[in-house]
Short mmCIF file of C-alpha atoms in Angstrom, two decimals:
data_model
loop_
_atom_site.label_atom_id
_atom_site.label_comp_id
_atom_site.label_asym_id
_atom_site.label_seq_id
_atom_site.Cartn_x
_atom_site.Cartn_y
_atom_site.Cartn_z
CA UNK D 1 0.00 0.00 0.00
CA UNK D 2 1.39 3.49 -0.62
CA UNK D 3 1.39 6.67 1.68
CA UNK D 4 3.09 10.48 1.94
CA UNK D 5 4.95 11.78 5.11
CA UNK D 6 4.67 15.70 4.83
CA UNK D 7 8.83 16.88 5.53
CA UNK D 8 8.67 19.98 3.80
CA UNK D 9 8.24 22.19 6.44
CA UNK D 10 10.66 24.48 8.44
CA UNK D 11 9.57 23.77 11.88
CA UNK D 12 10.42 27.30 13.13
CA UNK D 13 8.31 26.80 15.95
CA UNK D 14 10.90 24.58 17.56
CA UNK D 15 13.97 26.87 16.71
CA UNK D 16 16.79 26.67 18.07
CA UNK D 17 16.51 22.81 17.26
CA UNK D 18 15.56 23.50 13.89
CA UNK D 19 18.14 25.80 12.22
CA UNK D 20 20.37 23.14 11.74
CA UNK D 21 17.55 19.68 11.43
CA UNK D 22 14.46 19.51 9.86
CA UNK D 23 11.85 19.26 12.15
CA UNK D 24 11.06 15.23 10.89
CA UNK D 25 14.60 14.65 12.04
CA UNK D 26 14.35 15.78 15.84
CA UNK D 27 15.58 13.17 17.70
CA UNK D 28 13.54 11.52 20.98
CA UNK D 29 15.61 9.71 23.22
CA UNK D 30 17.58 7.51 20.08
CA UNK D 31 16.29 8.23 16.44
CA UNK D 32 14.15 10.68 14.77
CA UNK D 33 10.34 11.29 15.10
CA UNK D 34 9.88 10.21 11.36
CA UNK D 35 11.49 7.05 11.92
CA UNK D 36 8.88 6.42 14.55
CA UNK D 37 6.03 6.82 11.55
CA UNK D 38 7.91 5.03 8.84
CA UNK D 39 7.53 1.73 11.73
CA UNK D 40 4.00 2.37 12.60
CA UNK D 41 3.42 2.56 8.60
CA UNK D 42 5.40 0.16 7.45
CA UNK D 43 3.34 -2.47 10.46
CA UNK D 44 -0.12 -2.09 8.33
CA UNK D 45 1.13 -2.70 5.50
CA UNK D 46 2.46 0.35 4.22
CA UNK D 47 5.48 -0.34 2.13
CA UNK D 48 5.67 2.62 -0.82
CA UNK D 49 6.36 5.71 0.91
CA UNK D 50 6.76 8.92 -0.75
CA UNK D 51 8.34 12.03 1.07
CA UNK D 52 8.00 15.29 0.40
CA UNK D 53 11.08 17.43 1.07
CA UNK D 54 12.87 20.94 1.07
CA UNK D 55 14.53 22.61 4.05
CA UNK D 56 17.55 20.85 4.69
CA UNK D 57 16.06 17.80 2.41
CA UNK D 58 19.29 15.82 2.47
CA UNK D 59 19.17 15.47 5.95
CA UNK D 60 16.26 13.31 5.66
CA UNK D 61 17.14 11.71 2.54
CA UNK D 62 20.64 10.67 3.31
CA UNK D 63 19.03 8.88 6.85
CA UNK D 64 16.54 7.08 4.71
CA UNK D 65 17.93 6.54 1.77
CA UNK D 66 15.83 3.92 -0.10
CA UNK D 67 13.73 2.98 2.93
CA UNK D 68 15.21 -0.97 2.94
CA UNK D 69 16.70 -0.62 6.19
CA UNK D 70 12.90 -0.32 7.24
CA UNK D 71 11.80 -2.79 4.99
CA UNK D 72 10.20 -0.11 2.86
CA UNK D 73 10.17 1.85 -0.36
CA UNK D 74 10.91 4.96 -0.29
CA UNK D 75 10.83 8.39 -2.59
CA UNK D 76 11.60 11.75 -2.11
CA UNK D 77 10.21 14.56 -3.91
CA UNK D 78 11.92 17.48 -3.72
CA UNK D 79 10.24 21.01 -3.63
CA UNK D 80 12.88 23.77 -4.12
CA UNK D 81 15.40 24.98 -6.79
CA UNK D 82 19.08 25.35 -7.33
CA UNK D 83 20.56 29.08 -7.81
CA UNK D 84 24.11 29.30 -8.70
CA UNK D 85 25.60 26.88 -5.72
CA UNK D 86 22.26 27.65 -3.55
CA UNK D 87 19.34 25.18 -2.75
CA UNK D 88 16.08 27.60 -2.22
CA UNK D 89 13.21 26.22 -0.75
CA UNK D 90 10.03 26.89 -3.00
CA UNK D 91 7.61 24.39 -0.70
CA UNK D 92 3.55 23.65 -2.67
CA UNK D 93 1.99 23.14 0.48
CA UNK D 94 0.44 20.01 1.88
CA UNK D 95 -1.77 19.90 -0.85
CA UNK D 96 0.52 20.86 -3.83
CA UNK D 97 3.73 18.82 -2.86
CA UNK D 98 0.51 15.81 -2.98
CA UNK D 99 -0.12 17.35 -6.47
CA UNK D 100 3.44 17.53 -7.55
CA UNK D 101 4.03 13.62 -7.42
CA UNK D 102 1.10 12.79 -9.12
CA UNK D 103 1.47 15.17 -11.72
CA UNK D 104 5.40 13.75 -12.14
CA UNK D 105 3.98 9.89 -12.20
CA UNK D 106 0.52 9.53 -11.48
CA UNK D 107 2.14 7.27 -8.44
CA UNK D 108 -1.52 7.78 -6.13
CA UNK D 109 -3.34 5.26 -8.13
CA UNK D 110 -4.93 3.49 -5.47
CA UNK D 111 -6.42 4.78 -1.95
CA UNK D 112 -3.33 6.24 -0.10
CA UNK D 113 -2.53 7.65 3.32
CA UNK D 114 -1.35 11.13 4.14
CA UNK D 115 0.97 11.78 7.40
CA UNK D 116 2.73 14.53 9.43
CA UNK D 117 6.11 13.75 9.77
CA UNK D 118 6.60 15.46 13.29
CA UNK D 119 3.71 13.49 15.76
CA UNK D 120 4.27 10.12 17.11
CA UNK D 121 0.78 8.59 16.59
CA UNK D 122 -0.26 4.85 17.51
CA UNK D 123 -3.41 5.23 15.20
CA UNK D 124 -5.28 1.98 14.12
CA UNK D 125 -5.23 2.00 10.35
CA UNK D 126 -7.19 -0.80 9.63
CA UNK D 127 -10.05 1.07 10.98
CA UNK D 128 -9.70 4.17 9.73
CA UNK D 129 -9.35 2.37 6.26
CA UNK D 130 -12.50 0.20 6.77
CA UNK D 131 -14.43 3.46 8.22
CA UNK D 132 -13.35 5.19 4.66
CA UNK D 133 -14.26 2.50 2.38
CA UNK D 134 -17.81 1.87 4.21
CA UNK D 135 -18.60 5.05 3.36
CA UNK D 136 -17.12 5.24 0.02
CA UNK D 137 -15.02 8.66 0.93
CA UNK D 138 -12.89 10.38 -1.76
CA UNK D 139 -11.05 11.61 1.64
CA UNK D 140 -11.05 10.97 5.56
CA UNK D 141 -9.38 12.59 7.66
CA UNK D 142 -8.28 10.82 11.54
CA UNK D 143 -9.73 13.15 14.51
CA UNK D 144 -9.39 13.66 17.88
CA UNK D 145 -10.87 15.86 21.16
CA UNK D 146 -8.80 18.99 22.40
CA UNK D 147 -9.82 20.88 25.43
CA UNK D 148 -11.72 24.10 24.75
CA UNK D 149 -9.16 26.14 25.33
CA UNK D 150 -6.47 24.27 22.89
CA UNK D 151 -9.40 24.70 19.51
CA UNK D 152 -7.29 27.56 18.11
CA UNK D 153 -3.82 25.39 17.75
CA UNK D 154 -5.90 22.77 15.43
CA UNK D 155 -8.09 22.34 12.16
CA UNK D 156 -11.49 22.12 13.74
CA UNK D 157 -14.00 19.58 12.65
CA UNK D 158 -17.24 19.54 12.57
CA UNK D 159 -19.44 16.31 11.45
CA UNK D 160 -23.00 14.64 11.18
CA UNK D 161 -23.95 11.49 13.21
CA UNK D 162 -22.70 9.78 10.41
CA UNK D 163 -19.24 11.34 10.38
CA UNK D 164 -19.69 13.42 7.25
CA UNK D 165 -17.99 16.63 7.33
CA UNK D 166 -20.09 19.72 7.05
CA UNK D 167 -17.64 22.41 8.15
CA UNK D 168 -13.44 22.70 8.30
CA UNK D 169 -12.02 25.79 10.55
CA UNK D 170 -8.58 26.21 10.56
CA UNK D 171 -7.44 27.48 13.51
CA UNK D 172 -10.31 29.61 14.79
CA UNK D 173 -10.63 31.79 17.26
CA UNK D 174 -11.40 30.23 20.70
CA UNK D 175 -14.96 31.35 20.96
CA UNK D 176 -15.43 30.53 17.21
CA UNK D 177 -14.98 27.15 16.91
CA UNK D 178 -17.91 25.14 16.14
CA UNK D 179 -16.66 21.91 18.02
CA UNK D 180 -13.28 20.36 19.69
CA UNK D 181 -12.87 17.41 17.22
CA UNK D 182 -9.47 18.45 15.68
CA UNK D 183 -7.72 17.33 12.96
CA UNK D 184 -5.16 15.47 13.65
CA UNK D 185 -3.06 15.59 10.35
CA UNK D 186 -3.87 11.65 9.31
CA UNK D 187 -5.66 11.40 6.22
CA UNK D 188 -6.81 9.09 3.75
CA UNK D 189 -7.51 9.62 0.11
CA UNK D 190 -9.11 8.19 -2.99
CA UNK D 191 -7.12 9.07 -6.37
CA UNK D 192 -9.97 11.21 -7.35
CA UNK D 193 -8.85 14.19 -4.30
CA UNK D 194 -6.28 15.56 -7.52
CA UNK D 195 -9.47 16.86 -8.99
CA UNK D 196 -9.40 19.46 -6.42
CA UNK D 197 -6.15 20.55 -5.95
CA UNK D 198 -4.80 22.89 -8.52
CA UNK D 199 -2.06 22.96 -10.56
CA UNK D 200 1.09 24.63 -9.81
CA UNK D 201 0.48 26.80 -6.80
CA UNK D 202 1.12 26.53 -3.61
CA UNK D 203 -1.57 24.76 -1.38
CA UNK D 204 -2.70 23.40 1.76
CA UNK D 205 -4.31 20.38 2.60
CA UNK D 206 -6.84 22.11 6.46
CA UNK D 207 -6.90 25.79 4.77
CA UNK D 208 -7.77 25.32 1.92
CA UNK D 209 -8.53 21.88 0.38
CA UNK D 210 -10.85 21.08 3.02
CA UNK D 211 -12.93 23.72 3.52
CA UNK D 212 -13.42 23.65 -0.45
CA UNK D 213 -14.91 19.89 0.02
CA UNK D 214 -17.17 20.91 2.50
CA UNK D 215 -18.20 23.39 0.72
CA UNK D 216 -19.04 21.36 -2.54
CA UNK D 217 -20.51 18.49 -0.86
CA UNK D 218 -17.84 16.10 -1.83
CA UNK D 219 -18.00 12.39 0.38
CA UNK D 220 -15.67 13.91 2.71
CA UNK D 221 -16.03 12.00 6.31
CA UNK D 222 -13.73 12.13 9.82
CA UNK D 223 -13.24 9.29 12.17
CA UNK D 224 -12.61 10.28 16.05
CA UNK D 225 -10.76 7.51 17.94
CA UNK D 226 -8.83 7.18 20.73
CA UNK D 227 -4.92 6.77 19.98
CA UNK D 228 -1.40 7.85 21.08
CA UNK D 229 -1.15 11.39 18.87
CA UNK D 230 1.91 13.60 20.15
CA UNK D 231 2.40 16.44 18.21
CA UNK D 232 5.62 17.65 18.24
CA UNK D 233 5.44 21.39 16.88
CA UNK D 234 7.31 23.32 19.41
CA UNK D 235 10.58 23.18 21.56
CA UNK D 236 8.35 23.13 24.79
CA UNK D 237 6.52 19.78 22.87
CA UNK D 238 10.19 18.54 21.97
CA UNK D 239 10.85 19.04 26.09
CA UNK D 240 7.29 17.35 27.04
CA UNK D 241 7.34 14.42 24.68
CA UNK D 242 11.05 13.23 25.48
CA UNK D 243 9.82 13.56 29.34
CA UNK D 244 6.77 11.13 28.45
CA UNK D 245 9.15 8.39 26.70
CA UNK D 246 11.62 8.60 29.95
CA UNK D 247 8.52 8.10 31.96
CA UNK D 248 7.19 5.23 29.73
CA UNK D 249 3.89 6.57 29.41
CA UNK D 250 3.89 6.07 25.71
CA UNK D 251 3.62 2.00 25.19
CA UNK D 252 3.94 2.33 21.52
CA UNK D 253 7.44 3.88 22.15
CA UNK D 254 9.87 1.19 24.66
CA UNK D 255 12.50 2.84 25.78
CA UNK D 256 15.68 1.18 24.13
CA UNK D 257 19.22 -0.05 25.66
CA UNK D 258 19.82 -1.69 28.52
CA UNK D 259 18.26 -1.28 31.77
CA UNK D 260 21.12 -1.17 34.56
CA UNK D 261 19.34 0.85 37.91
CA UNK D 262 15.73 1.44 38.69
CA UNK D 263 14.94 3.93 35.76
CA UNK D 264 18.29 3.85 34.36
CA UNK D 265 18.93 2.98 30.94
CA UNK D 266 22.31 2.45 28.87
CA UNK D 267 23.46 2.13 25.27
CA UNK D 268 26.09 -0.16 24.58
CA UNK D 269 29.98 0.71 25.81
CA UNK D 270 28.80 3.13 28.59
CA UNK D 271 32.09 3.43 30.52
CA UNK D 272 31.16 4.55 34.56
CA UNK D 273 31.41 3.21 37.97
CA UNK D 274 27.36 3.59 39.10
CA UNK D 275 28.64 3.05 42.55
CA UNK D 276 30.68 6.62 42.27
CA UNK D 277 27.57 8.18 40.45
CA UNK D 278 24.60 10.24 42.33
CA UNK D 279 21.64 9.27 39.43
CA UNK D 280 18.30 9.84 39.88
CA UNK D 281 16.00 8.49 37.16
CA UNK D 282 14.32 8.40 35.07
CA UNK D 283 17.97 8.63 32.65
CA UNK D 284 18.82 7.34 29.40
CA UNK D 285 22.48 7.60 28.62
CA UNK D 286 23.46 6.67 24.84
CA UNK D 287 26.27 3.99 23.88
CA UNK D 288 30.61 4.77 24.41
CA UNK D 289 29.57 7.75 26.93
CA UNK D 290 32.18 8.36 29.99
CA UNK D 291 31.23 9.65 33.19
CA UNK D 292 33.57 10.27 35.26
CA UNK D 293 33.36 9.60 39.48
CA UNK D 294 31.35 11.96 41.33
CA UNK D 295 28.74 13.30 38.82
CA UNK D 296 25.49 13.91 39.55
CA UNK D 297 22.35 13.46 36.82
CA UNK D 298 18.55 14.24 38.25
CA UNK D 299 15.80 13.06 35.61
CA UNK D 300 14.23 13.19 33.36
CA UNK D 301 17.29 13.64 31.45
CA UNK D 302 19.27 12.34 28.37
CA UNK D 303 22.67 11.93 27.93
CA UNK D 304 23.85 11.66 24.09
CA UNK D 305 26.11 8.77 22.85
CA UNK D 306 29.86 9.63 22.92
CA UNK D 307 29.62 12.16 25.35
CA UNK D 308 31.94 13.12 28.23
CA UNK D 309 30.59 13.86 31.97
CA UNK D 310 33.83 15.28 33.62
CA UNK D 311 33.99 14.98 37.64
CA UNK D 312 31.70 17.19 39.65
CA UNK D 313 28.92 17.75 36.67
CA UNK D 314 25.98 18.12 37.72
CA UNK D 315 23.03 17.45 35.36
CA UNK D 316 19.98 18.21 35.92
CA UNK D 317 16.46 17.58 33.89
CA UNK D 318 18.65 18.41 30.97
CA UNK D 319 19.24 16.82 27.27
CA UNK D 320 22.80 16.52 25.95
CA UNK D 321 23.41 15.88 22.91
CA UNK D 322 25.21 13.55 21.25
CA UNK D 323 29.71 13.68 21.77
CA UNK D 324 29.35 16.97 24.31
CA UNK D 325 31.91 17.59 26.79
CA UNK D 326 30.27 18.73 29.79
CA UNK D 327 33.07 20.32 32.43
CA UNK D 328 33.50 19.24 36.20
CA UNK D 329 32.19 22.76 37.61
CA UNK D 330 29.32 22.64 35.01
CA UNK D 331 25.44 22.78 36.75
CA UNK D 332 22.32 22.38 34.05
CA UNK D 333 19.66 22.86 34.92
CA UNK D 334 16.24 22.21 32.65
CA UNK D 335 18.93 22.74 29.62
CA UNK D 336 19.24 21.83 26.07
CA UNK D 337 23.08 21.17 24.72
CA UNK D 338 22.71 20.98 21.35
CA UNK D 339 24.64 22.03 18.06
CA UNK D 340 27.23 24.56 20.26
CA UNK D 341 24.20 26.24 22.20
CA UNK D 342 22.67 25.71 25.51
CA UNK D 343 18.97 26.08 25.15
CA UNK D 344 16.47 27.18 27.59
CA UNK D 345 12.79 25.67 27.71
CA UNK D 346 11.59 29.06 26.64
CA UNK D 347 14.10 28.97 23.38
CA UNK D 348 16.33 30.96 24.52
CA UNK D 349 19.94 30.11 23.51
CA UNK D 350 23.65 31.18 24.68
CA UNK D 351 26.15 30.02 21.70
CA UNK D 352 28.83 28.25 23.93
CA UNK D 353 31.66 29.80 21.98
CA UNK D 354 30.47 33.16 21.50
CA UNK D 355 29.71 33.47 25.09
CA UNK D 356 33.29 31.87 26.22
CA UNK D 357 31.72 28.92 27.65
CA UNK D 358 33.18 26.51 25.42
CA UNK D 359 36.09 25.89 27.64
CA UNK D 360 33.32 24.43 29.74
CA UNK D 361 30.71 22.88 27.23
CA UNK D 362 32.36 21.52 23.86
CA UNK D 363 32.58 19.08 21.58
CA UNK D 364 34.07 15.91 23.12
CA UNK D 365 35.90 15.24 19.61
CA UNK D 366 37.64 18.40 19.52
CA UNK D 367 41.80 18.10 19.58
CA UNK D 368 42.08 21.50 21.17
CA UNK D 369 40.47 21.10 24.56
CA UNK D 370 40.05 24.96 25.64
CA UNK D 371 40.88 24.90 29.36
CA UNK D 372 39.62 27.74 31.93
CA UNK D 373 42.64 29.69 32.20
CA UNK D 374 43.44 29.41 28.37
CA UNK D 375 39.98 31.13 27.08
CA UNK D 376 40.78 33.77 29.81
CA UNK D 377 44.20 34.38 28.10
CA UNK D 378 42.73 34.32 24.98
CA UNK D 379 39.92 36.96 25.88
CA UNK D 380 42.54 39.03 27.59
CA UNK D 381 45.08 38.98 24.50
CA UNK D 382 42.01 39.70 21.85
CA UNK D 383 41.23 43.04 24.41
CA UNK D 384 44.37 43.83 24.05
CA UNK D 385 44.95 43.58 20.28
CA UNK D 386 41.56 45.72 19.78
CA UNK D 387 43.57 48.58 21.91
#
């Protein structure tokens, strides 16, 4: 069966994380939240996926490849162009990049699925696909309830008693929405969906394609059930959702490696002494990471693979990324270490080396380990030379 995972996006929402991944790619705990939906897809059946792509598109493509490490097909359609040595993004929307692949190969020839690629969802698709064809749909869309006061973050839906859709909001205003069914970017389509999407342009799937089948009467249906659906829009959802994995409450999500304390969890090669080590879990701490004697790690936190906990760190609710250095006098607290920054909850971020920290915080791999005294020198002397 064939399906589309939406990656064209820019995710600015969850800036910092996102100037240097695409928002498909940000990891939780071990691999990427599109990996996650390539499993669940790939376990009903789904085995021809198509991708649409454009900020920072190889990143996703070069992970992915072909799909057979996932036991999957996989495409990539790519929505930009190339000035001089430049990619640009030129993204169709939802609805257009969906356009764009047919147009190239007519490859939708038989009742597809549409995905986000940034929720974790657990959704039953055997249902949703029986629920579709009973009703002969040309397309369904997957719902779920909000709270009242969460309507203006979502497409709203409104249906019949017989799950027709008679109205679409995007977005509305809290005291405008008509229900608290929202749309919870799963969708299933018939081939005959292109007839409604035009050519060329740049459009989306809950603005615009939607509302325009409600309007025209077209057999247009959503399906509330109850399933795992984690969005994962914003850095404060990036914080919340990696919390909710540590704390197992998402069963269709195991946390991996090896389980060594109540609430602890390993990768392979992890090189400590526990006995020396003041951990309180939950903790996940990823493969051929050193922590030295007398460090201290409160959870929920992650430690990256390849990293470096010198003596006296103290971690705290914090994610490190992957081959950090984190000093002996360093305290984080409810931080992100990622990409050369530390990153506040709120998105606030301190480059390390800008700031002079990265005598402190660095790169584990780097030759040239900055100590205390020589960025002090170094500040000093570049004073001096600007005299």
């Amino acid at each position: 069966m064939k399906a589309m995972i939406l990656a064209a996006g820019k995710g600015t929402r969850a800036r910092p994380l996102t100037t240097i991944l695409p928002k498909p790619m940000i990891p939780l705990i071990r691999k990427p939240i599109m990996e996650s939906i390539v499993e669940h897809l790939r376990q009903y059946g789904f085995n021809q996926l198509m991708v649409n792509t454009s900020y920072l598109s190889m990143d996703i493509e070069n992970y992915f490849r072909d799909g057979h490490a996932w036991g999957v097909e996989m495409g990539y359609s790519y929505e930009g162009i190339m000035e001089g040595n430049t990619f640009v993004d030129n993204v169709l929307g939802s609805a257009g990049g969906m356009k764009h692949i047919q147009n190239f190969s007519g490859f939708f020839d038989e009742t597809f699925v549409v995905v986000c690629g940034d929720a974790l969802i657990d959704v039953d698709f055997d249902q949703v696909l029986a629920f579709h064809r009973a009703r002969k749909s040309v397309a369904t869309l997957v719902m779920r309830p909000v709270s009242a006061d969460q309507v203006n973050k979502y497409g709203i839906v409104v249906t019949d008693d017989q799950g027709r859709v008679s109205k679409f909001q995007e977005k509305p205003k809290i005291e405008e929405a008509l229900s608290n069914n929202a749309n919870t970017g799963i969708y299933v389509f018939e081939p005959e969906i292109f007839d409604y999407i035009p050519d060329g342009i740049e459009y989306d799937i809950g603005s615009q394609l939607f509302p325009q089948l409600a309007e025209l009467g077209i057999p247009f249906y959503g399906i509330a059930l109850p399933f795992q659906w984690v969005d994962i829009g914003s850095l404060q959802d990036f914080w919340h959702v990696n919390r909710m994995i540590l704390n197992q409450e998402l069963p269709h999500y195991p946390m991996p490696g090896i389980k060594v304390a109540p609430q602890v969890w390993c990768g392979l090669n992890v090189k400590a002494d526990f006995s020396t080590l003041d951990i309180e879990g939950p903790v996940y701490i990823g493969s051929s990471t050193e922590i030295q004697p007398g460090v201290t790690i409160k959870g929920p936190a992650i430690i990256g693979a390849g990293c470096l906990l010198e003596q006296g760190a103290v971690i705290d609710q914090s994610f490190i990324a992957d081959y950090t250095r984190v000093g002996g006098i360093a305290h984080l607290h409810q931080q992100i270490i990622f990409a050369g920054k530390v990153i506040s909850p709120e998105g606030i971020a301190i480059d390390l080396s800008e700031a002079g920290l990265n005598w402190l915080i660095d790169d584990k791999r780097r030759k040239d380990i900055i100590t205390a005294e020589k960025s002090l020198f170094n500040e000093f002397l570049h004073k001096d030379m600007l005299l």
